[in-house]
mmCIF file of the C-alpha atoms, coordinates in Angstrom:
data_MODEL
# 
_entry.id   MODEL 
# 
loop_
_atom_site.group_PDB 
_atom_site.id 
_atom_site.type_symbol 
_atom_site.label_atom_id 
_atom_site.label_alt_id 
_atom_site.label_comp_id 
_atom_site.label_asym_id 
_atom_site.label_entity_id 
_atom_site.label_seq_id 
_atom_site.pdbx_PDB_ins_code 
_atom_site.Cartn_x 
_atom_site.Cartn_y 
_atom_site.Cartn_z 
_atom_site.occupancy 
_atom_site.B_iso_or_equiv 
_atom_site.pdbx_formal_charge 
_atom_site.auth_seq_id 
_atom_site.auth_comp_id 
_atom_site.auth_asym_id 
_atom_site.auth_atom_id 
_atom_site.pdbx_PDB_model_num 
ATOM 1   C CA . MET A 1 1   ? 3.607   129.807 78.394 1.00 0.00 ? 1   MET A CA 1 
ATOM 2   C CA . SER A 1 2   ? 6.439   131.596 76.605 1.00 0.00 ? 2   SER A CA 1 
ATOM 3   C CA . LEU A 1 3   ? 6.161   131.331 72.832 1.00 0.00 ? 3   LEU A CA 1 
ATOM 4   C CA . THR A 1 4   ? 9.931   131.000 72.658 1.00 0.00 ? 4   THR A CA 1 
ATOM 5   C CA . ASN A 1 5   ? 9.780   127.887 74.827 1.00 0.00 ? 5   ASN A CA 1 
ATOM 6   C CA . SER A 1 6   ? 7.032   126.305 72.725 1.00 0.00 ? 6   SER A CA 1 
ATOM 7   C CA . THR A 1 7   ? 7.813   123.254 70.651 1.00 0.00 ? 7   THR A CA 1 
ATOM 8   C CA . LEU A 1 8   ? 7.840   123.838 66.919 1.00 0.00 ? 8   LEU A CA 1 
ATOM 9   C CA . GLN A 1 9   ? 4.537   121.983 66.676 1.00 0.00 ? 9   GLN A CA 1 
ATOM 10  C CA . GLU A 1 10  ? 2.959   124.131 69.413 1.00 0.00 ? 10  GLU A CA 1 
ATOM 11  C CA . PHE A 1 11  ? 4.247   127.345 67.851 1.00 0.00 ? 11  PHE A CA 1 
ATOM 12  C CA . THR A 1 12  ? 2.981   126.554 64.367 1.00 0.00 ? 12  THR A CA 1 
ATOM 13  C CA . GLU A 1 13  ? -0.376  125.375 65.721 1.00 0.00 ? 13  GLU A CA 1 
ATOM 14  C CA . LYS A 1 14  ? -0.773  128.690 67.567 1.00 0.00 ? 14  LYS A CA 1 
ATOM 15  C CA . LEU A 1 15  ? 0.324   130.527 64.447 1.00 0.00 ? 15  LEU A CA 1 
ATOM 16  C CA . ALA A 1 16  ? -2.333  128.710 62.429 1.00 0.00 ? 16  ALA A CA 1 
ATOM 17  C CA . SER A 1 17  ? -5.089  129.294 64.990 1.00 0.00 ? 17  SER A CA 1 
ATOM 18  C CA . LYS A 1 18  ? -7.605  132.118 65.357 1.00 0.00 ? 18  LYS A CA 1 
ATOM 19  C CA . THR A 1 19  ? -5.470  134.111 67.787 1.00 0.00 ? 19  THR A CA 1 
ATOM 20  C CA . SER A 1 20  ? -3.658  137.409 67.295 1.00 0.00 ? 20  SER A CA 1 
ATOM 21  C CA . VAL A 1 21  ? -0.343  136.146 68.645 1.00 0.00 ? 21  VAL A CA 1 
ATOM 22  C CA . PRO A 1 22  ? 1.929   134.817 67.446 1.00 0.00 ? 22  PRO A CA 1 
ATOM 23  C CA . GLY A 1 23  ? 1.464   136.616 64.161 1.00 0.00 ? 23  GLY A CA 1 
ATOM 24  C CA . GLY A 1 24  ? 3.603   137.952 61.357 1.00 0.00 ? 24  GLY A CA 1 
ATOM 25  C CA . GLY A 1 25  ? 6.072   139.687 63.646 1.00 0.00 ? 25  GLY A CA 1 
ATOM 26  C CA . GLY A 1 26  ? 6.763   136.646 65.785 1.00 0.00 ? 26  GLY A CA 1 
ATOM 27  C CA . ALA A 1 27  ? 6.928   134.432 62.715 1.00 0.00 ? 27  ALA A CA 1 
ATOM 28  C CA . SER A 1 28  ? 9.475   136.779 61.126 1.00 0.00 ? 28  SER A CA 1 
ATOM 29  C CA . ALA A 1 29  ? 11.629  136.613 64.250 1.00 0.00 ? 29  ALA A CA 1 
ATOM 30  C CA . MET A 1 30  ? 11.430  132.821 64.271 1.00 0.00 ? 30  MET A CA 1 
ATOM 31  C CA . VAL A 1 31  ? 12.383  132.572 60.597 1.00 0.00 ? 31  VAL A CA 1 
ATOM 32  C CA . ALA A 1 32  ? 15.271  135.003 61.079 1.00 0.00 ? 32  ALA A CA 1 
ATOM 33  C CA . SER A 1 33  ? 16.566  133.048 64.075 1.00 0.00 ? 33  SER A CA 1 
ATOM 34  C CA . ILE A 1 34  ? 16.571  129.868 61.990 1.00 0.00 ? 34  ILE A CA 1 
ATOM 35  C CA . GLY A 1 35  ? 18.267  131.733 59.146 1.00 0.00 ? 35  GLY A CA 1 
ATOM 36  C CA . ILE A 1 36  ? 21.172  132.889 61.280 1.00 0.00 ? 36  ILE A CA 1 
ATOM 37  C CA . ALA A 1 37  ? 21.351  129.512 63.042 1.00 0.00 ? 37  ALA A CA 1 
ATOM 38  C CA . LEU A 1 38  ? 22.271  128.067 59.655 1.00 0.00 ? 38  LEU A CA 1 
ATOM 39  C CA . GLY A 1 39  ? 25.195  130.481 59.576 1.00 0.00 ? 39  GLY A CA 1 
ATOM 40  C CA . ASP A 1 40  ? 26.312  129.161 62.938 1.00 0.00 ? 40  ASP A CA 1 
ATOM 41  C CA . MET A 1 41  ? 26.022  125.670 61.509 1.00 0.00 ? 41  MET A CA 1 
ATOM 42  C CA . VAL A 1 42  ? 28.412  126.626 58.710 1.00 0.00 ? 42  VAL A CA 1 
ATOM 43  C CA . GLY A 1 43  ? 30.797  127.905 61.354 1.00 0.00 ? 43  GLY A CA 1 
ATOM 44  C CA . GLU A 1 44  ? 30.608  124.729 63.418 1.00 0.00 ? 44  GLU A CA 1 
ATOM 45  C CA . PHE A 1 45  ? 31.554  122.657 60.377 1.00 0.00 ? 45  PHE A CA 1 
ATOM 46  C CA . THR A 1 46  ? 34.423  125.027 59.553 1.00 0.00 ? 46  THR A CA 1 
ATOM 47  C CA . VAL A 1 47  ? 36.303  125.428 62.836 1.00 0.00 ? 47  VAL A CA 1 
ATOM 48  C CA . GLY A 1 48  ? 38.851  122.745 63.555 1.00 0.00 ? 48  GLY A CA 1 
ATOM 49  C CA . LYS A 1 49  ? 39.507  122.008 59.882 1.00 0.00 ? 49  LYS A CA 1 
ATOM 50  C CA . LYS A 1 50  ? 43.120  122.451 58.763 1.00 0.00 ? 50  LYS A CA 1 
ATOM 51  C CA . LYS A 1 51  ? 41.973  123.834 55.430 1.00 0.00 ? 51  LYS A CA 1 
ATOM 52  C CA . TYR A 1 52  ? 40.325  126.777 57.198 1.00 0.00 ? 52  TYR A CA 1 
ATOM 53  C CA . ALA A 1 53  ? 42.883  127.354 59.971 1.00 0.00 ? 53  ALA A CA 1 
ATOM 54  C CA . ASP A 1 54  ? 43.734  130.819 58.630 1.00 0.00 ? 54  ASP A CA 1 
ATOM 55  C CA . VAL A 1 55  ? 40.135  132.037 58.941 1.00 0.00 ? 55  VAL A CA 1 
ATOM 56  C CA . GLU A 1 56  ? 39.224  130.164 62.130 1.00 0.00 ? 56  GLU A CA 1 
ATOM 57  C CA . PRO A 1 57  ? 39.547  133.230 64.406 1.00 0.00 ? 57  PRO A CA 1 
ATOM 58  C CA . GLU A 1 58  ? 37.236  135.171 62.077 1.00 0.00 ? 58  GLU A CA 1 
ATOM 59  C CA . ILE A 1 59  ? 34.745  132.313 61.929 1.00 0.00 ? 59  ILE A CA 1 
ATOM 60  C CA . LYS A 1 60  ? 34.682  132.035 65.715 1.00 0.00 ? 60  LYS A CA 1 
ATOM 61  C CA . ASP A 1 61  ? 34.023  135.770 65.961 1.00 0.00 ? 61  ASP A CA 1 
ATOM 62  C CA . LEU A 1 62  ? 31.202  135.467 63.421 1.00 0.00 ? 62  LEU A CA 1 
ATOM 63  C CA . MET A 1 63  ? 29.701  132.591 65.384 1.00 0.00 ? 63  MET A CA 1 
ATOM 64  C CA . GLU A 1 64  ? 29.719  134.593 68.603 1.00 0.00 ? 64  GLU A CA 1 
ATOM 65  C CA . LYS A 1 65  ? 27.944  137.485 66.889 1.00 0.00 ? 65  LYS A CA 1 
ATOM 66  C CA . ALA A 1 66  ? 25.472  135.122 65.224 1.00 0.00 ? 66  ALA A CA 1 
ATOM 67  C CA . GLN A 1 67  ? 24.611  133.464 68.526 1.00 0.00 ? 67  GLN A CA 1 
ATOM 68  C CA . ASP A 1 68  ? 23.967  136.863 70.104 1.00 0.00 ? 68  ASP A CA 1 
ATOM 69  C CA . ILE A 1 69  ? 21.634  137.844 67.265 1.00 0.00 ? 69  ILE A CA 1 
ATOM 70  C CA . ARG A 1 70  ? 19.822  134.507 67.449 1.00 0.00 ? 70  ARG A CA 1 
ATOM 71  C CA . VAL A 1 71  ? 19.139  134.942 71.180 1.00 0.00 ? 71  VAL A CA 1 
ATOM 72  C CA . LYS A 1 72  ? 17.834  138.478 70.602 1.00 0.00 ? 72  LYS A CA 1 
ATOM 73  C CA . LEU A 1 73  ? 15.579  137.318 67.770 1.00 0.00 ? 73  LEU A CA 1 
ATOM 74  C CA . LEU A 1 74  ? 14.079  134.575 69.903 1.00 0.00 ? 74  LEU A CA 1 
ATOM 75  C CA . LYS A 1 75  ? 13.351  137.132 72.628 1.00 0.00 ? 75  LYS A CA 1 
ATOM 76  C CA . CYS A 1 76  ? 11.586  139.251 70.006 1.00 0.00 ? 76  CYS A CA 1 
ATOM 77  C CA . ILE A 1 77  ? 9.012   136.485 69.523 1.00 0.00 ? 77  ILE A CA 1 
ATOM 78  C CA . ASP A 1 78  ? 7.682   137.032 73.036 1.00 0.00 ? 78  ASP A CA 1 
ATOM 79  C CA . ASP A 1 79  ? 8.321   140.785 72.940 1.00 0.00 ? 79  ASP A CA 1 
ATOM 80  C CA . ASP A 1 80  ? 6.146   141.078 69.840 1.00 0.00 ? 80  ASP A CA 1 
ATOM 81  C CA . ALA A 1 81  ? 3.280   139.277 71.555 1.00 0.00 ? 81  ALA A CA 1 
ATOM 82  C CA . ILE A 1 82  ? 3.671   141.415 74.690 1.00 0.00 ? 82  ILE A CA 1 
ATOM 83  C CA . ALA A 1 83  ? 3.668   144.650 72.661 1.00 0.00 ? 83  ALA A CA 1 
ATOM 84  C CA . PHE A 1 84  ? 0.562   143.653 70.723 1.00 0.00 ? 84  PHE A CA 1 
ATOM 85  C CA . GLU A 1 85  ? -1.609  142.887 73.761 1.00 0.00 ? 85  GLU A CA 1 
ATOM 86  C CA . PRO A 1 86  ? -2.202  146.513 74.853 1.00 0.00 ? 86  PRO A CA 1 
ATOM 87  C CA . LEU A 1 87  ? -2.813  147.503 71.233 1.00 0.00 ? 87  LEU A CA 1 
ATOM 88  C CA . SER A 1 88  ? -5.496  144.849 70.853 1.00 0.00 ? 88  SER A CA 1 
ATOM 89  C CA . LYS A 1 89  ? -7.174  146.201 74.000 1.00 0.00 ? 89  LYS A CA 1 
ATOM 90  C CA . ALA A 1 90  ? -6.863  149.783 72.777 1.00 0.00 ? 90  ALA A CA 1 
ATOM 91  C CA . TYR A 1 91  ? -8.883  148.959 69.665 1.00 0.00 ? 91  TYR A CA 1 
ATOM 92  C CA . SER A 1 92  ? -11.828 148.099 71.922 1.00 0.00 ? 92  SER A CA 1 
ATOM 93  C CA . ILE A 1 93  ? -11.844 151.530 73.611 1.00 0.00 ? 93  ILE A CA 1 
ATOM 94  C CA . PRO A 1 94  ? -15.004 153.406 72.532 1.00 0.00 ? 94  PRO A CA 1 
ATOM 95  C CA . LYS A 1 95  ? -14.282 156.052 69.904 1.00 0.00 ? 95  LYS A CA 1 
ATOM 96  C CA . GLU A 1 96  ? -16.004 158.704 72.000 1.00 0.00 ? 96  GLU A CA 1 
ATOM 97  C CA . ASP A 1 97  ? -13.541 158.123 74.856 1.00 0.00 ? 97  ASP A CA 1 
ATOM 98  C CA . PRO A 1 98  ? -11.266 161.219 74.930 1.00 0.00 ? 98  PRO A CA 1 
ATOM 99  C CA . THR A 1 99  ? -8.258  159.133 75.968 1.00 0.00 ? 99  THR A CA 1 
ATOM 100 C CA . ARG A 1 100 ? -8.546  156.704 73.048 1.00 0.00 ? 100 ARG A CA 1 
ATOM 101 C CA . ASP A 1 101 ? -6.347  158.538 70.537 1.00 0.00 ? 101 ASP A CA 1 
ATOM 102 C CA . GLU A 1 102 ? -3.490  159.059 72.981 1.00 0.00 ? 102 GLU A CA 1 
ATOM 103 C CA . ILE A 1 103 ? -3.583  155.437 74.154 1.00 0.00 ? 103 ILE A CA 1 
ATOM 104 C CA . MET A 1 104 ? -3.803  154.136 70.593 1.00 0.00 ? 104 MET A CA 1 
ATOM 105 C CA . GLU A 1 105 ? -0.867  156.249 69.472 1.00 0.00 ? 105 GLU A CA 1 
ATOM 106 C CA . LYS A 1 106 ? 1.385   154.984 72.256 1.00 0.00 ? 106 LYS A CA 1 
ATOM 107 C CA . CYS A 1 107 ? 0.354   151.384 71.626 1.00 0.00 ? 107 CYS A CA 1 
ATOM 108 C CA . LEU A 1 108 ? 0.962   151.695 67.879 1.00 0.00 ? 108 LEU A CA 1 
ATOM 109 C CA . LYS A 1 109 ? 4.429   153.144 68.429 1.00 0.00 ? 109 LYS A CA 1 
ATOM 110 C CA . ASP A 1 110 ? 5.307   150.439 70.935 1.00 0.00 ? 110 ASP A CA 1 
ATOM 111 C CA . ALA A 1 111 ? 3.977   147.698 68.656 1.00 0.00 ? 111 ALA A CA 1 
ATOM 112 C CA . ALA A 1 112 ? 6.014   149.006 65.707 1.00 0.00 ? 112 ALA A CA 1 
ATOM 113 C CA . GLN A 1 113 ? 9.288   148.925 67.619 1.00 0.00 ? 113 GLN A CA 1 
ATOM 114 C CA . VAL A 1 114 ? 9.568   145.148 67.937 1.00 0.00 ? 114 VAL A CA 1 
ATOM 115 C CA . PRO A 1 115 ? 9.265   144.321 64.218 1.00 0.00 ? 115 PRO A CA 1 
ATOM 116 C CA . PHE A 1 116 ? 11.657  147.204 63.535 1.00 0.00 ? 116 PHE A CA 1 
ATOM 117 C CA . GLN A 1 117 ? 14.154  145.556 65.889 1.00 0.00 ? 117 GLN A CA 1 
ATOM 118 C CA . ILE A 1 118 ? 13.571  142.221 64.141 1.00 0.00 ? 118 ILE A CA 1 
ATOM 119 C CA . LEU A 1 119 ? 14.277  143.951 60.827 1.00 0.00 ? 119 LEU A CA 1 
ATOM 120 C CA . GLN A 1 120 ? 17.519  145.463 62.112 1.00 0.00 ? 120 GLN A CA 1 
ATOM 121 C CA . LEU A 1 121 ? 18.705  142.151 63.566 1.00 0.00 ? 121 LEU A CA 1 
ATOM 122 C CA . ALA A 1 122 ? 17.867  140.270 60.374 1.00 0.00 ? 122 ALA A CA 1 
ATOM 123 C CA . CYS A 1 123 ? 19.872  142.817 58.376 1.00 0.00 ? 123 CYS A CA 1 
ATOM 124 C CA . GLU A 1 124 ? 22.853  142.393 60.693 1.00 0.00 ? 124 GLU A CA 1 
ATOM 125 C CA . ALA A 1 125 ? 22.489  138.651 60.208 1.00 0.00 ? 125 ALA A CA 1 
ATOM 126 C CA . VAL A 1 126 ? 22.647  139.012 56.410 1.00 0.00 ? 126 VAL A CA 1 
ATOM 127 C CA . ASP A 1 127 ? 26.040  140.703 56.743 1.00 0.00 ? 127 ASP A CA 1 
ATOM 128 C CA . LEU A 1 128 ? 27.264  137.827 58.902 1.00 0.00 ? 128 LEU A CA 1 
ATOM 129 C CA . GLN A 1 129 ? 25.830  135.269 56.512 1.00 0.00 ? 129 GLN A CA 1 
ATOM 130 C CA . ARG A 1 130 ? 27.830  136.800 53.659 1.00 0.00 ? 130 ARG A CA 1 
ATOM 131 C CA . GLU A 1 131 ? 30.994  136.139 55.668 1.00 0.00 ? 131 GLU A CA 1 
ATOM 132 C CA . PHE A 1 132 ? 29.938  132.582 56.460 1.00 0.00 ? 132 PHE A CA 1 
ATOM 133 C CA . ALA A 1 133 ? 29.266  131.970 52.757 1.00 0.00 ? 133 ALA A CA 1 
ATOM 134 C CA . ASP A 1 134 ? 32.571  133.513 51.658 1.00 0.00 ? 134 ASP A CA 1 
ATOM 135 C CA . LYS A 1 135 ? 34.882  132.089 54.324 1.00 0.00 ? 135 LYS A CA 1 
ATOM 136 C CA . GLY A 1 136 ? 33.155  128.988 55.673 1.00 0.00 ? 136 GLY A CA 1 
ATOM 137 C CA . SER A 1 137 ? 33.471  125.405 54.503 1.00 0.00 ? 137 SER A CA 1 
ATOM 138 C CA . VAL A 1 138 ? 32.570  125.041 50.837 1.00 0.00 ? 138 VAL A CA 1 
ATOM 139 C CA . LEU A 1 139 ? 30.707  121.881 51.804 1.00 0.00 ? 139 LEU A CA 1 
ATOM 140 C CA . MET A 1 140 ? 28.230  124.032 53.740 1.00 0.00 ? 140 MET A CA 1 
ATOM 141 C CA . ILE A 1 141 ? 27.566  126.917 51.348 1.00 0.00 ? 141 ILE A CA 1 
ATOM 142 C CA . SER A 1 142 ? 24.113  125.595 50.483 1.00 0.00 ? 142 SER A CA 1 
ATOM 143 C CA . ASP A 1 143 ? 23.207  126.039 54.162 1.00 0.00 ? 143 ASP A CA 1 
ATOM 144 C CA . ALA A 1 144 ? 24.518  129.602 54.073 1.00 0.00 ? 144 ALA A CA 1 
ATOM 145 C CA . ALA A 1 145 ? 22.348  130.280 51.014 1.00 0.00 ? 145 ALA A CA 1 
ATOM 146 C CA . THR A 1 146 ? 19.311  128.718 52.685 1.00 0.00 ? 146 THR A CA 1 
ATOM 147 C CA . GLY A 1 147 ? 19.938  130.893 55.716 1.00 0.00 ? 147 GLY A CA 1 
ATOM 148 C CA . VAL A 1 148 ? 20.201  134.088 53.710 1.00 0.00 ? 148 VAL A CA 1 
ATOM 149 C CA . ALA A 1 149 ? 16.987  133.249 51.834 1.00 0.00 ? 149 ALA A CA 1 
ATOM 150 C CA . MET A 1 150 ? 15.201  132.860 55.159 1.00 0.00 ? 150 MET A CA 1 
ATOM 151 C CA . LEU A 1 151 ? 16.653  136.119 56.422 1.00 0.00 ? 151 LEU A CA 1 
ATOM 152 C CA . GLN A 1 152 ? 15.414  137.900 53.316 1.00 0.00 ? 152 GLN A CA 1 
ATOM 153 C CA . GLY A 1 153 ? 11.909  136.607 53.987 1.00 0.00 ? 153 GLY A CA 1 
ATOM 154 C CA . ALA A 1 154 ? 12.159  137.735 57.606 1.00 0.00 ? 154 ALA A CA 1 
ATOM 155 C CA . ILE A 1 155 ? 13.259  141.207 56.492 1.00 0.00 ? 155 ILE A CA 1 
ATOM 156 C CA . LYS A 1 156 ? 10.215  141.562 54.271 1.00 0.00 ? 156 LYS A CA 1 
ATOM 157 C CA . GLY A 1 157 ? 7.933   140.160 56.955 1.00 0.00 ? 157 GLY A CA 1 
ATOM 158 C CA . ALA A 1 158 ? 9.264   142.444 59.671 1.00 0.00 ? 158 ALA A CA 1 
ATOM 159 C CA . ALA A 1 159 ? 8.983   145.472 57.383 1.00 0.00 ? 159 ALA A CA 1 
ATOM 160 C CA . VAL A 1 160 ? 5.316   144.929 56.631 1.00 0.00 ? 160 VAL A CA 1 
ATOM 161 C CA . ASN A 1 161 ? 4.639   144.472 60.341 1.00 0.00 ? 161 ASN A CA 1 
ATOM 162 C CA . VAL A 1 162 ? 6.117   147.890 61.020 1.00 0.00 ? 162 VAL A CA 1 
ATOM 163 C CA . LYS A 1 163 ? 4.037   149.393 58.222 1.00 0.00 ? 163 LYS A CA 1 
ATOM 164 C CA . ILE A 1 164 ? 0.754   147.962 59.510 1.00 0.00 ? 164 ILE A CA 1 
ATOM 165 C CA . ASN A 1 165 ? 1.295   150.035 62.647 1.00 0.00 ? 165 ASN A CA 1 
ATOM 166 C CA . THR A 1 166 ? 2.709   153.242 61.155 1.00 0.00 ? 166 THR A CA 1 
ATOM 167 C CA . LYS A 1 167 ? -0.185  153.575 58.725 1.00 0.00 ? 167 LYS A CA 1 
ATOM 168 C CA . SER A 1 168 ? -2.597  154.143 61.632 1.00 0.00 ? 168 SER A CA 1 
ATOM 169 C CA . MET A 1 169 ? -0.459  156.624 63.564 1.00 0.00 ? 169 MET A CA 1 
ATOM 170 C CA . LYS A 1 170 ? -1.693  160.187 63.986 1.00 0.00 ? 170 LYS A CA 1 
ATOM 171 C CA . ASP A 1 171 ? 1.874   161.436 64.342 1.00 0.00 ? 171 ASP A CA 1 
ATOM 172 C CA . ARG A 1 172 ? 2.673   161.355 60.638 1.00 0.00 ? 172 ARG A CA 1 
ATOM 173 C CA . GLU A 1 173 ? 6.155   162.821 61.062 1.00 0.00 ? 173 GLU A CA 1 
ATOM 174 C CA . TYR A 1 174 ? 7.125   159.942 63.367 1.00 0.00 ? 174 TYR A CA 1 
ATOM 175 C CA . ALA A 1 175 ? 5.461   157.411 61.079 1.00 0.00 ? 175 ALA A CA 1 
ATOM 176 C CA . SER A 1 176 ? 7.128   158.800 57.958 1.00 0.00 ? 176 SER A CA 1 
ATOM 177 C CA . ASP A 1 177 ? 10.546  158.792 59.615 1.00 0.00 ? 177 ASP A CA 1 
ATOM 178 C CA . LEU A 1 178 ? 10.170  155.157 60.700 1.00 0.00 ? 178 LEU A CA 1 
ATOM 179 C CA . ASP A 1 179 ? 8.834   154.156 57.278 1.00 0.00 ? 179 ASP A CA 1 
ATOM 180 C CA . SER A 1 180 ? 11.847  155.785 55.612 1.00 0.00 ? 180 SER A CA 1 
ATOM 181 C CA . LYS A 1 181 ? 14.254  153.862 57.841 1.00 0.00 ? 181 LYS A CA 1 
ATOM 182 C CA . VAL A 1 182 ? 12.439  150.622 57.073 1.00 0.00 ? 182 VAL A CA 1 
ATOM 183 C CA . GLU A 1 183 ? 12.403  151.228 53.322 1.00 0.00 ? 183 GLU A CA 1 
ATOM 184 C CA . ALA A 1 184 ? 16.120  152.031 53.285 1.00 0.00 ? 184 ALA A CA 1 
ATOM 185 C CA . LEU A 1 185 ? 16.978  148.798 55.104 1.00 0.00 ? 185 LEU A CA 1 
ATOM 186 C CA . VAL A 1 186 ? 14.690  146.709 52.919 1.00 0.00 ? 186 VAL A CA 1 
ATOM 187 C CA . ASP A 1 187 ? 16.090  148.186 49.708 1.00 0.00 ? 187 ASP A CA 1 
ATOM 188 C CA . GLU A 1 188 ? 19.672  147.580 50.817 1.00 0.00 ? 188 GLU A CA 1 
ATOM 189 C CA . TYR A 1 189 ? 19.363  144.164 52.401 1.00 0.00 ? 189 TYR A CA 1 
ATOM 190 C CA . VAL A 1 190 ? 16.911  142.439 50.090 1.00 0.00 ? 190 VAL A CA 1 
ATOM 191 C CA . SER A 1 191 ? 19.398  143.275 47.340 1.00 0.00 ? 191 SER A CA 1 
ATOM 192 C CA . LYS A 1 192 ? 22.346  142.062 49.441 1.00 0.00 ? 192 LYS A CA 1 
ATOM 193 C CA . ALA A 1 193 ? 20.559  138.804 50.194 1.00 0.00 ? 193 ALA A CA 1 
ATOM 194 C CA . ASP A 1 194 ? 19.877  138.284 46.486 1.00 0.00 ? 194 ASP A CA 1 
ATOM 195 C CA . GLU A 1 195 ? 23.561  138.844 45.707 1.00 0.00 ? 195 GLU A CA 1 
ATOM 196 C CA . ILE A 1 196 ? 24.713  136.340 48.333 1.00 0.00 ? 196 ILE A CA 1 
ATOM 197 C CA . TYR A 1 197 ? 22.191  133.736 47.189 1.00 0.00 ? 197 TYR A CA 1 
ATOM 198 C CA . LYS A 1 198 ? 23.153  134.196 43.538 1.00 0.00 ? 198 LYS A CA 1 
ATOM 199 C CA . SER A 1 199 ? 26.855  133.997 44.388 1.00 0.00 ? 199 SER A CA 1 
ATOM 200 C CA . VAL A 1 200 ? 26.382  130.673 46.172 1.00 0.00 ? 200 VAL A CA 1 
ATOM 201 C CA . MET A 1 201 ? 24.250  129.255 43.367 1.00 0.00 ? 201 MET A CA 1 
ATOM 202 C CA . GLU A 1 202 ? 27.010  130.103 40.884 1.00 0.00 ? 202 GLU A CA 1 
ATOM 203 C CA . ARG A 1 203 ? 29.541  128.234 43.029 1.00 0.00 ? 203 ARG A CA 1 
ATOM 204 C CA . LEU A 1 204 ? 27.487  125.047 43.211 1.00 0.00 ? 204 LEU A CA 1 
# 
C-alpha cells in the first residue's frame, strides 16, 4: 500500500514500528507537506475578502504554487521508501563481492536525492509562507507561523537524511558537493524561517 494513501494513524504506526520505511526522509516530507498546507489555508481564508481584494491575484498565485509543492512533497514520501529499498539490500551484499562497492555507491547516491529534493521543496515553501504571512489575512498569521515552524523542522530533517548517505559514499567529490549545497540551503532557510516566525510573533 502507498504510504501517501495511508491514514495518519497507519502512517505514524508504521513510522513507530521496527521497519526501515517510512523513516526520517518520509517523515520530513510529510511534515513539510503539512507546513505548506497551512499556507494554503491562510490563502483560502484570504481570497474573497474585500479587505484583501488588492492582493487576491497574488494570493491565488501563491496558493497554486503551494498546492504544486504539496503534491510533490507527498510523492516524495513514497519515493523515499522506493529509493531506500535497494540500498537496504545492498548492505547485505557480502563485502568480498567485487560488485558491492559499485552497487552501494549507486544506491547511496539515489537514496540521497529524495531527501535533497524534499529539502529544496521545503525551502521553496518557506519563501511562499513568508508571502502568506505578509499578505494573507491577519486572522490567520498564527497558522502561517505554525507552517513555517514545521517547514524549518522538515528542512533540518531532510538535510540530515542527505548527510547519512553522503558520509558513506566513496566518491568524496560528489559527496562534498552535495553536502555544500545542503549546508548552504540550511543556513539560508533556517534563518529565514526564524525571521518569519519572529515577525509573526511580534504582530500577535
